[in-house]
XYZ file of C-alpha atoms in Angstrom:
387
model
C -0.019 0.034 -0.273
C 1.171 3.361 -1.072
C 1.257 6.356 1.684
C 2.101 8.794 -0.970
C -0.193 12.223 -0.960
C -1.009 13.525 -4.480
C -2.255 16.604 -5.286
C -5.469 16.397 -7.385
C -7.474 19.029 -9.498
C -10.741 18.463 -10.855
C -10.421 18.725 -14.937
C -13.550 17.325 -16.347
C -13.182 16.196 -20.359
C -15.244 18.077 -22.581
C -16.242 15.436 -24.013
C -18.194 14.464 -21.131
C -20.049 17.367 -20.020
C -21.009 17.471 -24.296
C -22.183 13.943 -23.878
C -24.305 14.783 -20.899
C -25.891 18.040 -22.189
C -26.785 15.721 -25.281
C -28.535 13.151 -23.003
C -30.655 16.018 -21.309
C -31.738 17.336 -24.704
C -32.913 13.627 -25.117
C -34.876 13.383 -21.867
C -38.027 11.404 -21.842
C -39.992 12.374 -19.119
C -42.432 10.116 -17.126
C -46.120 9.580 -16.920
C -47.754 11.404 -13.843
C -51.275 11.615 -12.486
C -52.686 15.252 -12.926
C -51.854 17.335 -10.355
C -55.169 17.748 -9.001
C -55.635 14.032 -8.323
C -51.936 13.891 -6.525
C -52.450 15.893 -3.768
C -55.296 17.892 -1.789
C -52.900 20.608 -0.429
C -52.588 19.461 2.938
C -48.841 18.662 3.649
C -48.584 15.196 5.324
C -45.570 14.882 7.797
C -42.521 14.858 5.570
C -44.266 14.913 1.909
C -44.406 18.031 0.399
C -48.221 18.552 -1.437
C -47.875 17.501 -4.763
C -45.102 14.743 -3.738
C -46.977 11.998 -2.506
C -46.140 10.064 -5.492
C -42.929 10.759 -5.374
C -40.354 13.536 -7.396
C -43.231 15.443 -9.662
C -42.067 15.867 -13.329
C -42.387 19.778 -12.860
C -39.672 19.477 -10.608
C -37.509 17.735 -12.812
C -38.148 19.664 -16.354
C -37.279 22.643 -14.520
C -33.924 21.445 -13.393
C -33.160 19.812 -16.460
C -33.731 22.811 -18.409
C -31.621 24.668 -16.197
C -28.809 21.653 -16.099
C -28.680 22.113 -20.365
C -27.368 25.626 -19.627
C -25.161 25.085 -16.176
C -21.800 26.309 -16.047
C -19.952 23.382 -14.951
C -16.429 24.730 -15.779
C -17.485 27.768 -12.907
C -18.158 25.131 -10.668
C -15.177 23.501 -11.325
C -13.012 26.445 -10.544
C -14.416 27.174 -7.305
C -13.626 23.473 -6.503
C -10.103 23.862 -7.607
C -9.610 26.902 -5.408
C -9.186 24.596 -2.637
C -6.135 22.735 -2.078
C -7.117 18.782 -2.989
C -5.211 15.477 -2.854
C -5.477 12.003 -2.894
C -4.077 9.039 -1.248
C -4.728 5.361 -0.952
C -5.910 3.636 1.894
C -7.067 0.108 2.561
C -6.872 -0.261 -1.357
C -9.422 2.849 -1.835
C -8.103 6.156 -3.635
C -9.729 8.790 -1.231
C -9.976 12.373 -2.596
C -9.791 14.832 0.479
C -9.193 18.729 0.420
C -6.885 19.705 3.109
C -6.766 23.711 3.939
C -4.072 24.752 6.938
C -5.377 27.658 9.375
C -2.554 30.282 9.556
C -3.318 29.883 12.766
C -0.418 27.512 14.085
C -2.102 26.212 17.007
C -5.848 25.459 15.015
C -7.207 22.393 16.049
C -7.299 19.853 13.049
C -11.240 18.874 12.025
C -12.324 16.506 9.745
C -15.381 17.177 8.144
C -17.974 14.262 6.547
C -20.720 14.573 4.404
C -23.724 12.876 3.584
C -25.803 10.902 0.568
C -26.766 12.433 -1.488
C -24.240 15.088 -0.945
C -20.709 15.411 -1.534
C -17.774 16.709 -0.447
C -18.974 20.529 -1.460
C -21.604 20.745 1.206
C -19.047 21.962 3.256
C -17.046 24.277 0.823
C -18.697 27.314 2.556
C -17.543 26.782 5.807
C -13.580 26.320 4.875
C -12.622 29.835 4.887
C -14.616 30.827 8.173
C -13.353 27.798 10.217
C -9.690 27.965 8.893
C -9.147 31.686 8.927
C -11.815 33.230 11.760
C -9.975 36.456 11.960
C -10.935 37.096 8.406
C -14.264 36.847 8.705
C -14.809 38.460 12.446
C -14.056 35.392 14.411
C -11.465 34.708 17.025
C -8.311 33.113 15.804
C -8.616 31.207 18.739
C -11.117 28.983 17.424
C -9.553 28.292 14.353
C -9.431 24.620 12.594
C -6.915 22.973 10.325
C -9.752 21.624 8.050
C -9.926 18.287 5.968
C -12.920 17.350 3.663
C -12.607 13.929 2.135
C -15.003 12.366 -0.324
C -16.857 9.437 1.015
C -15.337 5.956 -0.619
C -16.787 5.540 -3.643
C -18.083 9.006 -3.513
C -17.371 11.692 -6.232
C -13.787 11.799 -7.144
C -12.743 8.876 -4.649
C -12.297 6.103 -6.546
C -15.654 3.738 -7.157
C -15.446 0.829 -4.666
C -14.191 -2.561 -5.467
C -13.932 -4.279 -2.452
C -17.315 -5.563 -0.163
C -17.352 -3.825 3.551
C -17.160 -0.239 3.010
C -19.441 0.900 5.879
C -19.254 3.721 8.371
C -16.746 1.614 10.423
C -14.201 0.930 7.888
C -14.527 4.503 6.874
C -13.950 5.662 10.357
C -10.891 3.501 10.021
C -9.986 5.451 6.801
C -10.233 8.870 8.361
C -8.243 7.742 11.472
C -5.433 6.839 8.944
C -5.898 9.675 6.760
C -5.697 12.300 9.595
C -2.757 10.095 10.796
C -0.632 10.744 7.238
C -1.502 14.587 7.700
C 0.228 14.939 10.796
C -2.640 15.269 13.043
C -2.078 12.920 16.083
C -5.380 14.066 17.801
C -8.666 15.672 16.166
C -12.061 16.876 16.303
C -14.891 15.532 13.774
C -17.912 16.759 12.498
C -20.634 14.840 10.124
C -24.149 15.268 9.034
C -26.748 12.685 7.375
C -24.311 9.576 6.476
C -20.937 11.497 8.336
C -23.264 11.608 11.167
C -23.224 7.925 11.124
C -18.885 7.803 10.314
C -18.111 10.048 12.771
C -18.972 8.965 16.275
C -17.697 5.516 14.619
C -14.665 7.327 14.458
C -14.925 7.779 18.114
C -15.786 4.350 19.226
C -12.799 2.804 17.440
C -10.057 5.539 17.909
C -11.126 7.097 21.027
C -7.600 8.413 21.910
C -7.648 10.087 19.048
C -10.574 11.993 18.804
C -11.315 15.481 20.769
C -14.693 15.594 20.218
C -17.479 14.217 18.087
C -19.814 17.078 16.543
C -23.008 15.798 14.754
C -26.074 17.323 13.025
C -28.144 14.025 13.805
C -27.981 11.404 16.801
C -29.837 8.200 15.011
C -31.250 6.874 18.762
C -34.433 5.229 18.222
C -36.982 2.993 20.479
C -35.511 -0.240 20.263
C -39.032 -2.325 20.565
C -38.929 -2.313 24.416
C -42.613 -1.329 25.454
C -40.642 -0.231 28.880
C -38.600 2.296 26.875
C -42.143 4.306 26.090
C -43.113 4.392 29.684
C -43.725 8.341 30.789
C -43.809 9.430 26.809
C -45.234 12.766 26.767
C -47.958 14.117 24.384
C -45.350 16.244 22.485
C -42.978 13.509 22.294
C -45.348 10.913 21.044
C -46.031 13.208 18.251
C -42.761 13.725 17.378
C -42.471 9.747 17.163
C -45.146 9.751 14.658
C -43.619 12.449 12.921
C -39.996 10.313 12.914
C -42.104 7.444 11.566
C -43.682 9.086 8.766
C -40.118 10.444 7.479
C -38.701 6.647 7.729
C -41.510 5.589 5.876
C -40.844 8.302 3.073
C -37.345 7.517 2.905
C -37.458 5.654 0.114
C -33.448 5.597 -0.785
C -32.460 4.441 2.357
C -34.978 1.069 1.644
C -33.808 0.976 -1.815
C -30.149 1.121 -1.408
C -29.602 -1.161 1.731
C -31.769 -3.878 -0.261
C -30.621 -3.765 -3.701
C -28.132 -1.025 -4.862
C -27.238 -2.900 -8.313
C -30.476 -2.585 -9.372
C -31.173 1.138 -8.676
C -27.696 1.910 -10.176
C -28.657 0.552 -13.808
C -31.061 3.252 -14.387
C -29.139 5.869 -12.481
C -25.648 5.329 -14.489
C -28.102 5.707 -17.773
C -30.123 8.131 -17.352
C -28.715 11.895 -15.915
C -32.400 12.957 -15.334
C -33.347 9.923 -13.433
C -30.081 10.564 -11.566
C -31.179 14.422 -10.700
C -34.183 12.902 -9.710
C -33.102 10.308 -6.897
C -30.556 13.024 -5.382
C -33.353 15.768 -6.106
C -36.068 13.922 -3.547
C -33.686 15.079 -0.653
C -31.991 18.255 -2.033
C -35.247 20.084 -3.386
C -35.503 22.584 -0.493
C -32.035 23.729 -1.081
C -32.182 27.241 -1.637
C -29.916 27.627 -4.559
C -30.649 25.005 -7.521
C -27.021 25.380 -8.731
C -25.919 23.844 -5.738
C -28.641 20.693 -6.737
C -27.173 20.674 -9.869
C -23.322 20.870 -8.851
C -24.170 17.688 -6.834
C -25.865 15.991 -9.578
C -23.391 16.831 -12.116
C -20.300 14.971 -9.857
C -22.654 11.932 -9.339
C -23.074 11.831 -12.881
C -19.627 12.565 -14.415
C -18.034 10.053 -11.700
C -20.531 7.236 -12.271
C -21.072 6.857 -8.782
C -24.543 6.024 -8.228
C -23.921 2.248 -7.585
C -20.983 2.719 -5.282
C -22.540 5.489 -3.554
C -25.651 2.709 -2.967
C -23.548 0.400 -2.008
C -22.887 2.610 1.266
C -26.085 2.009 2.345
C -26.290 -1.928 1.928
C -23.050 -2.106 3.826
C -23.830 -0.274 6.507
C -27.135 -2.397 6.812
C -24.943 -5.282 6.599
C -22.560 -4.058 9.420
C -21.869 -5.291 12.802
C -23.905 -2.947 15.486
C -22.371 -1.347 18.293
C -24.876 -1.776 21.344
C -22.501 -0.562 24.134
C -23.252 2.931 24.654
C -20.067 5.660 23.424
C -18.268 7.790 26.127
C -16.440 10.419 23.945
C -17.775 13.877 24.070
C -20.646 14.216 21.142
C -22.641 17.327 20.824
C -25.795 17.923 18.412
C -27.080 20.740 16.502
C -30.509 20.032 15.560
C -32.394 21.927 13.106
C -35.994 22.815 12.739
C -36.743 21.044 9.288
C -34.705 18.120 10.186
C -35.342 14.921 12.479
C -33.746 15.055 15.874
C -33.926 12.190 18.737
C -35.792 12.395 21.906
C -32.764 13.084 24.486
C -34.134 10.210 26.511
C -33.253 7.798 23.463
C -29.819 10.022 22.500
C -28.683 9.194 26.044
C -29.227 5.854 26.416
C -26.932 5.244 23.320
C -24.332 8.131 24.064
C -23.181 8.479 27.474
C -21.152 11.593 27.154
C -23.565 14.390 25.362
C -21.913 17.811 26.484
C -23.460 19.792 23.750
C -27.284 19.332 22.512
C -28.526 22.562 20.814
C -32.122 22.818 19.016
C -32.363 25.748 16.110
C -35.336 27.229 14.814
C -34.512 27.342 11.420
C -32.263 25.611 8.932
C -32.952 21.760 7.329
C -31.187 18.461 7.080
C -28.906 20.393 4.977
C -28.020 23.043 7.703
C -24.020 23.846 5.709
C -26.152 25.048 2.748
C -29.563 26.553 4.236
C -27.963 27.848 7.777
C -24.025 28.219 7.513
C -24.057 30.372 10.198
C -25.998 28.196 12.414
C -23.785 25.317 12.041
C -20.452 27.353 12.062
C -21.218 28.927 15.691
C -21.960 25.686 16.828
C -18.853 24.004 15.296
C -17.175 26.598 17.278
C -19.096 26.288 20.453
C -19.078 23.076 20.744
C -15.021 22.419 20.211
C -14.776 25.916 22.468
C -15.849 23.653 25.408
C -13.301 20.897 24.379
C -10.411 23.253 24.477
C -10.857 24.806 27.440
C -13.386 23.276 29.574
C -16.380 21.835 29.613
C -19.320 22.240 26.643
C -22.767 22.712 27.703
C-alpha cells in the first residue's frame, strides 16, 4: 500500500460535458397523474404537497432545463480554488480537501458529508473555520480542515471490495489524519457523516477530541418499557419520525438492492437528478443541486454510493454506549432524536442545541448557525466543559 499523498485537480473532459448535454436534450420524461389527483393541498408530515407519489415531473423538467445551460466550469474553478489531494488507504483511493489554518495552534477537524451530497457540502464553511480572524471570528477558534469524499463518492474511486461501510470508513479517516500529521483531532458529520463520525470515536477514542453531528440516530428499541412516561409532545414527534422513515425510500432501496437501482441511474442523467433531488429539493440555490448531480453523473458513482447503504445495513452494530464527548446541532426542518434515547446510546453528551431554522443540509441553508455551533462545541473541549 502506498502512503503517498498526490495533489489533485478536477478537470472534466469536454466530451463528457457534451455527452451530458446531449442526453439531457433527449430526456424522455415520466408520466404522472394530474396534479389535482395527486394532492389535496394539505402537507402530510414530511411529504410536500404534490410529492405524495414521489418527485414530480415539474421539478425534474425545471432542473433539466437549467442543467442544459449549467456552467460546470465555474463550479470546477470554485472547487479547484481549494487544495485537493488523493491517497490510497486500505486499497481505496480517497479524495480530500486539506486546508491548513494560518493559526499554528489550530485544532485539526475532519468534516464528513452525507448522501446524496458530496464534499462540496462544506465549501462555504472552510474559510470561516480555517481563518476566523478574516471572517470576524476569534483566531483562537481556528481549525485545520480536512474534507474527504466518502469511499465510492465523487472523486474518491468507486469501491471494488465489500465492507466499505461506516466503520471501515472511520478507520480510513483515522489513517488519513495520521498521514497528515494530526495525532488528535475533532470530527463533524451530517447525514451519513453523522454515522461515520461517531464510529471514529468508538474505534479511535484516543485520537478524537470530540464528535459533533447534526443528527443522533437513536430510536426506540421496541421495548415497551422505553415508551413509559412519553409526553404527548414526544409521542407526536415519534409519529413524525415514523412518517419520515416510511417516506425515505432511498434507505430501503439502496440497502436492499443497490445494483438494481444503479442501472437506471447510470444511464439517465434526469433519473440521477430526480433520485438525488428527492432529498435536496429544499436547498435555496438550484445550482447547488446541479453541482451535486453533475458530480454523481460525471464520476458514475450511483452504484458505489448506493452500496454504502447496503454495507451499513449489513455492518455489525455496536450496542455498548459511547463515552467520547459528543455534541448535537439539531435544525428545525430535520428530524432529531428524543434526548432520552440519545442518552441511552451516548453517555457523554456534552452539547445539545435545537434551532428554529435550517434543515437537513444546514451547511447549505443555515451555515451561520452550524459554524457557530461547531465553534461552541469545540470551544468547550479546548478550554473546559461544553454546555
